[in-house]
C-alpha positions as protocol buffer text, in pm:
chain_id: "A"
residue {
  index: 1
  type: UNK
  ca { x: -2678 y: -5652 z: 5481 }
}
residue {
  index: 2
  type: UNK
  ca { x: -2510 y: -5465 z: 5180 }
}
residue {
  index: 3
  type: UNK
  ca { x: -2697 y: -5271 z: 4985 }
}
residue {
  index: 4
  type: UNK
  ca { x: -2646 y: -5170 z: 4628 }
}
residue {
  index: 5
  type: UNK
  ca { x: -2485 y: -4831 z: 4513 }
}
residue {
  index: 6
  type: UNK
  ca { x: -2617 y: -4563 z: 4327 }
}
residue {
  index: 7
  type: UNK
  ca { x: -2360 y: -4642 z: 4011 }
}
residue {
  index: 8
  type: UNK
  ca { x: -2515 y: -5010 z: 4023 }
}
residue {
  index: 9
  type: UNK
  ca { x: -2830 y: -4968 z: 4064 }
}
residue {
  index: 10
  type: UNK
  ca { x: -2788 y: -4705 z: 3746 }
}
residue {
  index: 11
  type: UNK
  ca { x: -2703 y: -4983 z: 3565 }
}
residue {
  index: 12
  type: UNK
  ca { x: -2940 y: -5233 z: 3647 }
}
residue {
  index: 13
  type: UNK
  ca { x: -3230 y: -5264 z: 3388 }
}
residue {
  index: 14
  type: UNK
  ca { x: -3484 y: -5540 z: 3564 }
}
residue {
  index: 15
  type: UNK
  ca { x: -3522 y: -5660 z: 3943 }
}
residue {
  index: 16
  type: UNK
  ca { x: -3296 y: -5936 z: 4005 }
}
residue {
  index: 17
  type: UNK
  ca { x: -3048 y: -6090 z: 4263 }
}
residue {
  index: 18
  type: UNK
  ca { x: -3036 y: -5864 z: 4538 }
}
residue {
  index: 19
  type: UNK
  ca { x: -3271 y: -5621 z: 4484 }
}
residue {
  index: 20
  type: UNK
  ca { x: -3546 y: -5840 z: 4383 }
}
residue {
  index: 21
  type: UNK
  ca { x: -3532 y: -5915 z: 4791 }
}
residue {
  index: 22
  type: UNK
  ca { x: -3431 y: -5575 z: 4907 }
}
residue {
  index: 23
  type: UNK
  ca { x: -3714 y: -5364 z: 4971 }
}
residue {
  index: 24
  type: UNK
  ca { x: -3483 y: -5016 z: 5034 }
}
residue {
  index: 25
  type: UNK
  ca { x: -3290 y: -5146 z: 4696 }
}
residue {
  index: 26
  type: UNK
  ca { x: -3581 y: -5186 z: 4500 }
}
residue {
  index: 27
  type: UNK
  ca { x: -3758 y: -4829 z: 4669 }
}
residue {
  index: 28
  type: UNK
  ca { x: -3432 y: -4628 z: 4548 }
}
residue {
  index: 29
  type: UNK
  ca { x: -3422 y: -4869 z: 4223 }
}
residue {
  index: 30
  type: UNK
  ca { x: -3776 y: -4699 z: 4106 }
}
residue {
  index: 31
  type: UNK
  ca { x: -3688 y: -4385 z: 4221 }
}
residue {
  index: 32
  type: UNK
  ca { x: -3369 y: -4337 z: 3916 }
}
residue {
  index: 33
  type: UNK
  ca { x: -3569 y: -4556 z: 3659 }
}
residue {
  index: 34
  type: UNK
  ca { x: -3871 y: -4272 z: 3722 }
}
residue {
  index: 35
  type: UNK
  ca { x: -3564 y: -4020 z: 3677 }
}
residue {
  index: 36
  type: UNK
  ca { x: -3436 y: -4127 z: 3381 }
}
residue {
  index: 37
  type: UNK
  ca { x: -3786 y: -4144 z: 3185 }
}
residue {
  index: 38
  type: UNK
  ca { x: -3868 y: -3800 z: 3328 }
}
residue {
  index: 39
  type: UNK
  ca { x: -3548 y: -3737 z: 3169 }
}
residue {
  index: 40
  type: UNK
  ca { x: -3584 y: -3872 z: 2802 }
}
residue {
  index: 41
  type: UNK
  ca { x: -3925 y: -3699 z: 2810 }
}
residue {
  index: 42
  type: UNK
  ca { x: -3803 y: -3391 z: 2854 }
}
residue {
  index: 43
  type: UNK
  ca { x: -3520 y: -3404 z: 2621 }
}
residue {
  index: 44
  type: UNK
  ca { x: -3778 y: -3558 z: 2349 }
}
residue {
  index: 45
  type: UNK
  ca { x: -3987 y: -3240 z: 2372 }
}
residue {
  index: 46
  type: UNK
  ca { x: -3694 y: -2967 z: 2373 }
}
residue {
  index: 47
  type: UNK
  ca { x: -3523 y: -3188 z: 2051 }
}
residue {
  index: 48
  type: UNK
  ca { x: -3912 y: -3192 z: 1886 }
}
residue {
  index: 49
  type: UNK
  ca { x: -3920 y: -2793 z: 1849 }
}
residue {
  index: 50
  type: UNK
  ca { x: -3575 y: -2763 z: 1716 }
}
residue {
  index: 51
  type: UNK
  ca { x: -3549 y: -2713 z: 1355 }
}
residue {
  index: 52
  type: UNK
  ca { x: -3304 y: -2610 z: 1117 }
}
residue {
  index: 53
  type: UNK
  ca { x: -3350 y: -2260 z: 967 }
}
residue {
  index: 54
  type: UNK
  ca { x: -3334 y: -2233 z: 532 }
}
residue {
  index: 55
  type: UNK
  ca { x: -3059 y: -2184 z: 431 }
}
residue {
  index: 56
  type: UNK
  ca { x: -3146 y: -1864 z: 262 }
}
residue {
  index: 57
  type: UNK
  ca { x: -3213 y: -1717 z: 630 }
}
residue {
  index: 58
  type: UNK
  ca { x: -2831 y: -1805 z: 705 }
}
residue {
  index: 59
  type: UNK
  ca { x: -2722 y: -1579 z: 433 }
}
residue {
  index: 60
  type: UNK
  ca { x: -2660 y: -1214 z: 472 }
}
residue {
  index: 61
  type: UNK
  ca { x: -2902 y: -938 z: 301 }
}
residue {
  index: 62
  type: UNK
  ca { x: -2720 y: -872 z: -31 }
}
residue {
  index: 63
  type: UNK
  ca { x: -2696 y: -501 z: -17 }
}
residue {
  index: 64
  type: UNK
  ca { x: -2539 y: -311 z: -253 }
}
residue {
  index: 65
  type: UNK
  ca { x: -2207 y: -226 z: -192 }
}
residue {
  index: 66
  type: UNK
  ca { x: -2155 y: 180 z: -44 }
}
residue {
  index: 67
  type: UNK
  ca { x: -2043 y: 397 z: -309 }
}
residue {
  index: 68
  type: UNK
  ca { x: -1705 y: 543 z: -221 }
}
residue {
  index: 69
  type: UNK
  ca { x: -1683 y: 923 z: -271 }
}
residue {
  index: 70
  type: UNK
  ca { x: -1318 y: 1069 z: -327 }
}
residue {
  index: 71
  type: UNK
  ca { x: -1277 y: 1372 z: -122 }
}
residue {
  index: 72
  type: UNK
  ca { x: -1237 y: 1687 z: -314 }
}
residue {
  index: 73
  type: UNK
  ca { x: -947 y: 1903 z: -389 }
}
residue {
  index: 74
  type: UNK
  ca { x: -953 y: 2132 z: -86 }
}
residue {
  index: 75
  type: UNK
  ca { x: -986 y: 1865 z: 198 }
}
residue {
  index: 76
  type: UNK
  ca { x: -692 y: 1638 z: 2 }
}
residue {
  index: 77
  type: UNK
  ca { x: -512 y: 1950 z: 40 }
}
residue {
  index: 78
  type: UNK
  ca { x: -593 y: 2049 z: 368 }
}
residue {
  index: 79
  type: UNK
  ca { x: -549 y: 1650 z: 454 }
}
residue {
  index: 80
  type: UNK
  ca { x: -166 y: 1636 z: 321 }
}
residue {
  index: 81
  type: UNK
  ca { x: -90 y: 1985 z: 512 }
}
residue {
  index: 82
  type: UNK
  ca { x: -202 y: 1853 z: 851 }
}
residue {
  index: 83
  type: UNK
  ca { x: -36 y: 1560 z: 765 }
}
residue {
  index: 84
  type: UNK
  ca { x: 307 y: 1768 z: 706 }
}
residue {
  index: 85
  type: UNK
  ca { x: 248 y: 1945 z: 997 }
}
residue {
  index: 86
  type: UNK
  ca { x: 192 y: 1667 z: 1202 }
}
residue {
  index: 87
  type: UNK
  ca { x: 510 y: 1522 z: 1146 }
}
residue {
  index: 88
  type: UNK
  ca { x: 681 y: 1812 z: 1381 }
}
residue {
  index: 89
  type: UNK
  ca { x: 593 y: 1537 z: 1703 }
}
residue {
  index: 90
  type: UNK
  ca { x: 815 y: 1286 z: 1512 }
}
residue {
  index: 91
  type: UNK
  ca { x: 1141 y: 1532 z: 1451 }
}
residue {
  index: 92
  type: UNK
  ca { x: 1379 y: 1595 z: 1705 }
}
residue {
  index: 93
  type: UNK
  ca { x: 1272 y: 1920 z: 1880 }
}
residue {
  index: 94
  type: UNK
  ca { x: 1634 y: 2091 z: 1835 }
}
residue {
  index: 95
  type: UNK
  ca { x: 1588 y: 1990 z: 1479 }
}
residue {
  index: 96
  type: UNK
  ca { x: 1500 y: 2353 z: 1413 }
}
residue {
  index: 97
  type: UNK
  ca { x: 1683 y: 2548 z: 1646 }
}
residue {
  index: 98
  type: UNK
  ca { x: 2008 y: 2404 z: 1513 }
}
residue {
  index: 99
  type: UNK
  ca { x: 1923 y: 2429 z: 1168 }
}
residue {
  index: 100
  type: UNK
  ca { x: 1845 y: 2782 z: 1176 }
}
residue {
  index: 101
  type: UNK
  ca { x: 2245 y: 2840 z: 1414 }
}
residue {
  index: 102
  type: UNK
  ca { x: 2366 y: 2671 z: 1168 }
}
residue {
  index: 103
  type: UNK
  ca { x: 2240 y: 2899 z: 873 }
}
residue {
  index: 104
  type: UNK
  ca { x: 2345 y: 3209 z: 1064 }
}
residue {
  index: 105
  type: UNK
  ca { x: 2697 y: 3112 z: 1092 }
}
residue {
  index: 106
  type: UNK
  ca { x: 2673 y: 3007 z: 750 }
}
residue {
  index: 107
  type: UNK
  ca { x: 2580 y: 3407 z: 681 }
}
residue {
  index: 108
  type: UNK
  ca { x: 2815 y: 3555 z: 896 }
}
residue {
  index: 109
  type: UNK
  ca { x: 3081 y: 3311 z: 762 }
}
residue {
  index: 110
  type: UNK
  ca { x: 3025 y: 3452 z: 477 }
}
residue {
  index: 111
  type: UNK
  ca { x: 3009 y: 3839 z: 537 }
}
residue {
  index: 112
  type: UNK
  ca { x: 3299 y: 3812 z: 728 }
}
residue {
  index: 113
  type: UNK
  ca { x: 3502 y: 3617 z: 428 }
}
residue {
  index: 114
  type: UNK
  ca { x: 3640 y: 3892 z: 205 }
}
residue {
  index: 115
  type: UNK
  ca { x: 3676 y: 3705 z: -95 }
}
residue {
  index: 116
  type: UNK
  ca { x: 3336 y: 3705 z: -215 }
}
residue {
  index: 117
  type: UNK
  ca { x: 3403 y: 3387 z: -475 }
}
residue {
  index: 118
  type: UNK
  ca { x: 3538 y: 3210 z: -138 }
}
residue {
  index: 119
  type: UNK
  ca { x: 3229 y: 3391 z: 55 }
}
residue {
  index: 120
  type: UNK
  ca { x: 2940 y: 3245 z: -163 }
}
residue {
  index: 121
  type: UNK
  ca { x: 3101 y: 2886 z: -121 }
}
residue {
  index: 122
  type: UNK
  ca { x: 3113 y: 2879 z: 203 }
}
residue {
  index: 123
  type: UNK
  ca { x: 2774 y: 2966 z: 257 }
}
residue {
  index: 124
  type: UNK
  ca { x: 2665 y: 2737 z: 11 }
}
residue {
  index: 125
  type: UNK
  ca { x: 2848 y: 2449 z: 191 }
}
residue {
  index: 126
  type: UNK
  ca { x: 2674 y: 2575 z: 573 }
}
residue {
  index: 127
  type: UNK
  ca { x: 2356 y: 2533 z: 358 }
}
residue {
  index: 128
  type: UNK
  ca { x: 2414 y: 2170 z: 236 }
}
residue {
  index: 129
  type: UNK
  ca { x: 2536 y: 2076 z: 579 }
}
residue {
  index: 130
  type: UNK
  ca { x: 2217 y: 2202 z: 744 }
}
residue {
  index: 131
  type: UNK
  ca { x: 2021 y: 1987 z: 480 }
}
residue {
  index: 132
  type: UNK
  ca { x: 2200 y: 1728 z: 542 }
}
residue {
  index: 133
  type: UNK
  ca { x: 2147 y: 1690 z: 891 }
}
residue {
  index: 134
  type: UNK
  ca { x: 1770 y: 1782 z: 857 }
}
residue {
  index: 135
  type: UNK
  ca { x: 1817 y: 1453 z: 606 }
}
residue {
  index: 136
  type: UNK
  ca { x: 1952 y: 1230 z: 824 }
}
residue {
  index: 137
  type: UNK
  ca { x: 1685 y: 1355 z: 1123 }
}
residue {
  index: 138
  type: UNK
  ca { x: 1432 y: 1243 z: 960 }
}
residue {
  index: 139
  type: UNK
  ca { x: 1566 y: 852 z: 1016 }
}
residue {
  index: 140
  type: UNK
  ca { x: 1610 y: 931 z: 1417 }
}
residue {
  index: 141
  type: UNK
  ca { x: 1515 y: 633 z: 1618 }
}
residue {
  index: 142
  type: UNK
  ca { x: 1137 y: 815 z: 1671 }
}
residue {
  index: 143
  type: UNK
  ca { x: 1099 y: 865 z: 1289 }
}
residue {
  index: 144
  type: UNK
  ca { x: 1271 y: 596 z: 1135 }
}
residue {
  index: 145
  type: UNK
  ca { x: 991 y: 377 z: 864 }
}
residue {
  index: 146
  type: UNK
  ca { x: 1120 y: 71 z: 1062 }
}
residue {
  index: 147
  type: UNK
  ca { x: 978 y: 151 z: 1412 }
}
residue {
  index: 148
  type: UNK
  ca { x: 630 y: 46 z: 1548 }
}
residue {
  index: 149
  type: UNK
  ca { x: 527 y: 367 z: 1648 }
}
residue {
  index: 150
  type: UNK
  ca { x: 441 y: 449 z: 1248 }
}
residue {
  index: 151
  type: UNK
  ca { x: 375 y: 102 z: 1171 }
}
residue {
  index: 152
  type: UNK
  ca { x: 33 y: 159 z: 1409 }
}
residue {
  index: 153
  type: UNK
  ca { x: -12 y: 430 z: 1277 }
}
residue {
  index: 154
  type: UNK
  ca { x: -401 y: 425 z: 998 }
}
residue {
  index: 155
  type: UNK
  ca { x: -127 y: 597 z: 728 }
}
residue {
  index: 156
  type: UNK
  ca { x: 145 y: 368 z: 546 }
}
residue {
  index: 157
  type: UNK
  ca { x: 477 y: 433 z: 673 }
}
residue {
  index: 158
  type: UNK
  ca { x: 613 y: 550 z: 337 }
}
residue {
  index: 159
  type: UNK
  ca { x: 321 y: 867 z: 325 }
}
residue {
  index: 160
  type: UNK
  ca { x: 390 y: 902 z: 669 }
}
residue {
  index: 161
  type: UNK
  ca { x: 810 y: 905 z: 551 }
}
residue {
  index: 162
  type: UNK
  ca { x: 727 y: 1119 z: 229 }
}
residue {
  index: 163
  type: UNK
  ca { x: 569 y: 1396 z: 408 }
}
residue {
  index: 164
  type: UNK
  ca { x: 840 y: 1419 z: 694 }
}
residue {
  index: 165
  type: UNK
  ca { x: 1129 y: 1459 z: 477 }
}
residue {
  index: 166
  type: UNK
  ca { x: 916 y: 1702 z: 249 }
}
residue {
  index: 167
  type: UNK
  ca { x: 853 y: 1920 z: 540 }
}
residue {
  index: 168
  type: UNK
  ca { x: 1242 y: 1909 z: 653 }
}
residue {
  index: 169
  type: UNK
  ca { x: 1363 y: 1964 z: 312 }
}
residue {
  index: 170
  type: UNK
  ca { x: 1085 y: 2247 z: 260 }
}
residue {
  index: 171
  type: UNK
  ca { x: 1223 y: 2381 z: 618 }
}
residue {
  index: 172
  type: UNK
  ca { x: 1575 y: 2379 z: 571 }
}
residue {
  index: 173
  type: UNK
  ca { x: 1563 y: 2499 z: 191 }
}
residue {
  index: 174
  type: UNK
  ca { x: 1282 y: 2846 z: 301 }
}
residue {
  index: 175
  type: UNK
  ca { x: 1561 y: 2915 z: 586 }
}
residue {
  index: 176
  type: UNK
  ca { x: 1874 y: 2879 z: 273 }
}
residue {
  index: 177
  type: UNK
  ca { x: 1662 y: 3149 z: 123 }
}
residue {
  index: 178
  type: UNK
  ca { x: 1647 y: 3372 z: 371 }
}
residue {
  index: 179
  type: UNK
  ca { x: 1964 y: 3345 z: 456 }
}
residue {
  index: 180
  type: UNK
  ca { x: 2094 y: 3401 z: 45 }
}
residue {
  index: 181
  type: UNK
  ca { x: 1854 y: 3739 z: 74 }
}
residue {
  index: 182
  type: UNK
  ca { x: 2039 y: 3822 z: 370 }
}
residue {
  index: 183
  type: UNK
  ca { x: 2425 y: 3738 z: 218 }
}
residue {
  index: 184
  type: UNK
  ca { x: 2299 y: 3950 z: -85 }
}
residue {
  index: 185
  type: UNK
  ca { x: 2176 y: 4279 z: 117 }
}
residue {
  index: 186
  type: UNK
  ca { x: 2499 y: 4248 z: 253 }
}
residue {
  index: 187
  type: UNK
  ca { x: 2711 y: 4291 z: -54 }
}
residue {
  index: 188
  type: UNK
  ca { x: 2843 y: 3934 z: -103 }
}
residue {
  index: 189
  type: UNK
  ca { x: 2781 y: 3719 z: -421 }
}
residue {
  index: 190
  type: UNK
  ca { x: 2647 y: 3916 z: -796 }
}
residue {
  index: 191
  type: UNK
  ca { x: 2297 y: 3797 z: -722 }
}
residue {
  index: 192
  type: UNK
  ca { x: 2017 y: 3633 z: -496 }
}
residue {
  index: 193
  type: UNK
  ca { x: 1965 y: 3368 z: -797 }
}
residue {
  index: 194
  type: UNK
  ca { x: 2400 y: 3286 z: -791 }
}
residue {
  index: 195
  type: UNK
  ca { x: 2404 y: 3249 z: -438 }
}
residue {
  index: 196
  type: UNK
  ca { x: 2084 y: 3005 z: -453 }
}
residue {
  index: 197
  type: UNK
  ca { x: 2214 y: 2830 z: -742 }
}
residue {
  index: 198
  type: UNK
  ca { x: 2540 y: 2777 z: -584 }
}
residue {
  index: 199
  type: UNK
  ca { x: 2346 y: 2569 z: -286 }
}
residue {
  index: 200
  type: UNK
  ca { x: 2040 y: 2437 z: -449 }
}
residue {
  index: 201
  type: UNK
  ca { x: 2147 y: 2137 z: -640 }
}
residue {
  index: 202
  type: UNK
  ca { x: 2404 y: 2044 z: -378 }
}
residue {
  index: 203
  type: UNK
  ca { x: 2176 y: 2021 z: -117 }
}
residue {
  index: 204
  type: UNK
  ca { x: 1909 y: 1829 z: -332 }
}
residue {
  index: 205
  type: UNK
  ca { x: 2214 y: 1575 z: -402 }
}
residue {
  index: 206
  type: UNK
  ca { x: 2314 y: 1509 z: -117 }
}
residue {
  index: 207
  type: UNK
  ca { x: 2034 y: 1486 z: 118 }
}
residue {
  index: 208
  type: UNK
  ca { x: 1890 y: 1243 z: -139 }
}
residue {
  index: 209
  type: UNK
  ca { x: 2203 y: 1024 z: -129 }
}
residue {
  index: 210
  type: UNK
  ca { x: 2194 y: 1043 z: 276 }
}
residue {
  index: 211
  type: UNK
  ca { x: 1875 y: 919 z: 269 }
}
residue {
  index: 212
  type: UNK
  ca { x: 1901 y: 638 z: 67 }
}
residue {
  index: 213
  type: UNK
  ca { x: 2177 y: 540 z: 260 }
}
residue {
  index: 214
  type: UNK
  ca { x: 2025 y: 580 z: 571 }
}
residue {
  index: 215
  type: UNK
  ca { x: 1667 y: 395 z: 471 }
}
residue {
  index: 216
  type: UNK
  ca { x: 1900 y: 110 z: 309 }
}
residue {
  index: 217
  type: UNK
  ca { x: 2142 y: 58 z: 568 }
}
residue {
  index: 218
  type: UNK
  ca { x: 2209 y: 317 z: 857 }
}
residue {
  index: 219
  type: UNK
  ca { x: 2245 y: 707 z: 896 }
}
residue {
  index: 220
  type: UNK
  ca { x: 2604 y: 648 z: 943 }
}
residue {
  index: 221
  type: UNK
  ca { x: 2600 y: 498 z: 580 }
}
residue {
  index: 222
  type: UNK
  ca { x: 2412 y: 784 z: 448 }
}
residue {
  index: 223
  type: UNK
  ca { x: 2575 y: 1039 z: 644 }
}
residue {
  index: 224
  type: UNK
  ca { x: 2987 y: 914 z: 502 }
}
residue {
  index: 225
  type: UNK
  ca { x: 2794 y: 829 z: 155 }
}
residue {
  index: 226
  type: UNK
  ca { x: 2691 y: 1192 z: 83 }
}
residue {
  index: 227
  type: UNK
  ca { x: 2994 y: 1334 z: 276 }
}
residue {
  index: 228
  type: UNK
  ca { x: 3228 y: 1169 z: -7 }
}
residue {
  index: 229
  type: UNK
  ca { x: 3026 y: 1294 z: -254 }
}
residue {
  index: 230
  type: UNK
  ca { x: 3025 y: 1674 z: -161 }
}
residue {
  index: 231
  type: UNK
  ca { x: 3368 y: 1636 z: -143 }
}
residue {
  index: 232
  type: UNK
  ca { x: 3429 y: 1480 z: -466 }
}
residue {
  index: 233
  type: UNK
  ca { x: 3226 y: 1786 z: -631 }
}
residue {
  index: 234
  type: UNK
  ca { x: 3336 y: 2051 z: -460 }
}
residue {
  index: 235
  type: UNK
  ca { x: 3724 y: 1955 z: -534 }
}
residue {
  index: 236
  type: UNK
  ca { x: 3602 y: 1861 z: -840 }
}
residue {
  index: 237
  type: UNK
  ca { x: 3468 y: 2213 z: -943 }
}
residue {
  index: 238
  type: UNK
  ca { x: 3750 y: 2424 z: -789 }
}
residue {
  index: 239
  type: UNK
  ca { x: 3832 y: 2751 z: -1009 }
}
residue {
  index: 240
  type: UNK
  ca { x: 4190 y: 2532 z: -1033 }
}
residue {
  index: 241
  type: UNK
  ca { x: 4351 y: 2180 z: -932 }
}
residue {
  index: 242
  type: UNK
  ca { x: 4426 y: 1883 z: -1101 }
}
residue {
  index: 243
  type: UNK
  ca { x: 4142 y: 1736 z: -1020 }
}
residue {
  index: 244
  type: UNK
  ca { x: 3883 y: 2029 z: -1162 }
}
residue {
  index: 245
  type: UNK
  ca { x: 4076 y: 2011 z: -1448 }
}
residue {
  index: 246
  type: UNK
  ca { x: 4078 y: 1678 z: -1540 }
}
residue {
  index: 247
  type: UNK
  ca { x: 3631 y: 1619 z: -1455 }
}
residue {
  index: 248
  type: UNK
  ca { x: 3527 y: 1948 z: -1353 }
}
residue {
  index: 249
  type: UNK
  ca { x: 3274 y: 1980 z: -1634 }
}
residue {
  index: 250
  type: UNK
  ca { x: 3153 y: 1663 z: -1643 }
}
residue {
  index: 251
  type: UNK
  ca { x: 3099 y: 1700 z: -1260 }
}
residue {
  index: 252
  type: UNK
  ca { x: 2957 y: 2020 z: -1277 }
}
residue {
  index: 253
  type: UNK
  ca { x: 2648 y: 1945 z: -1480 }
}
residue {
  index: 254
  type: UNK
  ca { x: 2536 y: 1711 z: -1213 }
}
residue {
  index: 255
  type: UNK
  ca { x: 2740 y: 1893 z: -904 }
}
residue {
  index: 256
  type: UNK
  ca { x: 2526 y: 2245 z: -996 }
}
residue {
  index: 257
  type: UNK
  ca { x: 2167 y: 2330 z: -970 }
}
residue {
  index: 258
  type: UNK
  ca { x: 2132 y: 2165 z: -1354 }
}
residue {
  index: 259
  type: UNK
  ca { x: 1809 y: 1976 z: -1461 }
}
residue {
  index: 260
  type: UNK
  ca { x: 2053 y: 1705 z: -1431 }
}
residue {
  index: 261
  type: UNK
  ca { x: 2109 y: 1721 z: -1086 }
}
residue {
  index: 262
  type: UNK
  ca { x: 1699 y: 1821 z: -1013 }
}
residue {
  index: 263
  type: UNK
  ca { x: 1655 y: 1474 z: -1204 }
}
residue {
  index: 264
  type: UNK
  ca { x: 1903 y: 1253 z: -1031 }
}
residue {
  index: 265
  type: UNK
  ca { x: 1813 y: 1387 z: -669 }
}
residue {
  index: 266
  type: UNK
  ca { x: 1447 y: 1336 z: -767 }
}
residue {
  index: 267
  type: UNK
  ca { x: 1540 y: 948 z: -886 }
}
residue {
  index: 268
  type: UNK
  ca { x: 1720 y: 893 z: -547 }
}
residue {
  index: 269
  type: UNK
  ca { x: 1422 y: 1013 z: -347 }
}
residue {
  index: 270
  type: UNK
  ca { x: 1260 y: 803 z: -500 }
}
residue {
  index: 271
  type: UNK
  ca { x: 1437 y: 500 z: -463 }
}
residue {
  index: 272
  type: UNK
  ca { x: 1474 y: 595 z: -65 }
}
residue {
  index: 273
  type: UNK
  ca { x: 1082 y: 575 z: -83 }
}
residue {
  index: 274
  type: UNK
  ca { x: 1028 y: 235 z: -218 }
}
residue {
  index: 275
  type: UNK
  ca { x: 1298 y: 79 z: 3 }
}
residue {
  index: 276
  type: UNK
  ca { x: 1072 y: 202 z: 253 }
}
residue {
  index: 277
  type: UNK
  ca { x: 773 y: 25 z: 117 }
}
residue {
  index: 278
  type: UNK
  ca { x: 1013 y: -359 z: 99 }
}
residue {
  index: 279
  type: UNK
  ca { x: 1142 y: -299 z: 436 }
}
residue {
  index: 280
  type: UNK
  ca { x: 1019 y: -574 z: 666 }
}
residue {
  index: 281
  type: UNK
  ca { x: 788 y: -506 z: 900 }
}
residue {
  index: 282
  type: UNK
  ca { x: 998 y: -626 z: 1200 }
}
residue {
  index: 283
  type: UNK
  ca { x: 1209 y: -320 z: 1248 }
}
residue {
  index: 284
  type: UNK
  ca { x: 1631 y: -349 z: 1299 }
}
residue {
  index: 285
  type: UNK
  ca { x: 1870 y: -232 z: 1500 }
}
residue {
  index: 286
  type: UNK
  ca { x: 2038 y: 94 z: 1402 }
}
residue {
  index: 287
  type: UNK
  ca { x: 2408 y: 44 z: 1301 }
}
């Protein structure tokens, strides 16, 4: 005889057919219909002492929102140094060394010039170069806005980018001065101020228009852009030439350390820093 399987007798509500004459049927029959009302018992009493919270117990206390204390004066301060200093991870680590070589053979270039008109121009163009470079090194592949590395990082990139090239520029510009006090113990140039005038503005210029170059397309970009343009005002403000006499003055009131030229480099630095704030945040390949 063939007895009835579990799925069928599941399904079977009353005692008919075959198990209405099978005894084992009928025994295992009883055995699921006493299963399933033990069943919907039990899931009638877990349902019965389920109820749905108010909804004003879903809500969150309504605590008033922490007042927000701005730090004072001295920790900003102290904050923005370490921040400054901080940035010396990010730099290449010859970034010093080679800036201050290249500011001593700017000063021996010059003692060892005898002309001291030709003297205090060449050191003046070893200082821009140096800040020129210390420019550009602050858009190496470690630094650069674009990168992940100060995208993680709980600063924006463009504080993070601000105080970098402050620190470089505050660097390079302290060495320039020691260097102009050393030039002028030595003889060369009519006075400390000349000789820092002579490199000042230049340097401001130009760093500022490698920078915006470099942030807007490459450092190769930035590097040519601001190349050109110390070329173009140092022919341009020769003691003689065609050139210095055709635009010489016009180019010297932005060429020289001139509130023009403090206001234009201040205008490109700024315009490097807000390019860094639109760049996207996927970074690109260098050029």
């Amino acid at each position: 005889m063939t007895h009835l399987t579990d799925d069928e007798l599941r399904h079977l509500t009353r005692p008919a057919g075959h198990l209405a004459t099978c005894a084992a049927c009928r025994l295992r029959w009883d055995s699921w219909q006493h299963l399933a009302a033990a069943t919907r018992q039990a899931a009638a009493t877990l349902a019965s002492d389920v109820r749905a919270p108010a909804f004003d117990l879903l809500l969150p206390d309504l605590a008033p929102e922490p007042t927000v204390t701005r730090p004072g004066l001295t920790r900003s301060w102290r904050t923005t140094g370490l921040l400054v200093l901080r940035q010396l991870r990010l730099m290449p680590r010859l970034l010093l060394p080679l800036s201050f070589a290249g500011l001593a053979a700017a000063v021996v270039i010059a003692l060892v010039t005898p002309d001291p008109a030709l003297a205090s121009r060449y050191f003046a163009a070893g200082v821009v170069l140096v800040a020129l470079l210390g420019s550009l090194a602050t858009m190496a592949r470690r630094g650069d806005p674009r990168t992940e590395l100060l995208c993680a990082l709980p600063i924006s990139p463009v504080t993070v980018f601000t105080a970098r090239l402050v620190l470089v520029l505050a660097a390079d510009l302290l060495l320039a001065l020691v260097g102009s006090g050393v030039v002028h113990a030595a003889g060369v140039g009519s006075g400390v101020f000349d000789l820092v005038t002579g490199w000042l503005g230049q340097s401001l210029l130009t760093s500022a228009i490698a920078v915006v170059g470099a942030v807007r397309w490459s450092t190769g970009v930035g590097a040519a852009a601001a190349f050109a343009a110390w070329c173009v005002g140092s022919l341009a403000t020769l003691s003689r030439g065609g050139l210095a006499e055709r635009v010489g003055a016009a180019v010297a009131q932005v060429w020289g350390t001139t509130p023009w030229t403090t206001a234009l480099a201040l205008v490109l630095f700024v315009l490097a820093v807000r390019q860094v704030r639109q760049l996207p945040e996927r970074p690109r390949e260098f050029a």
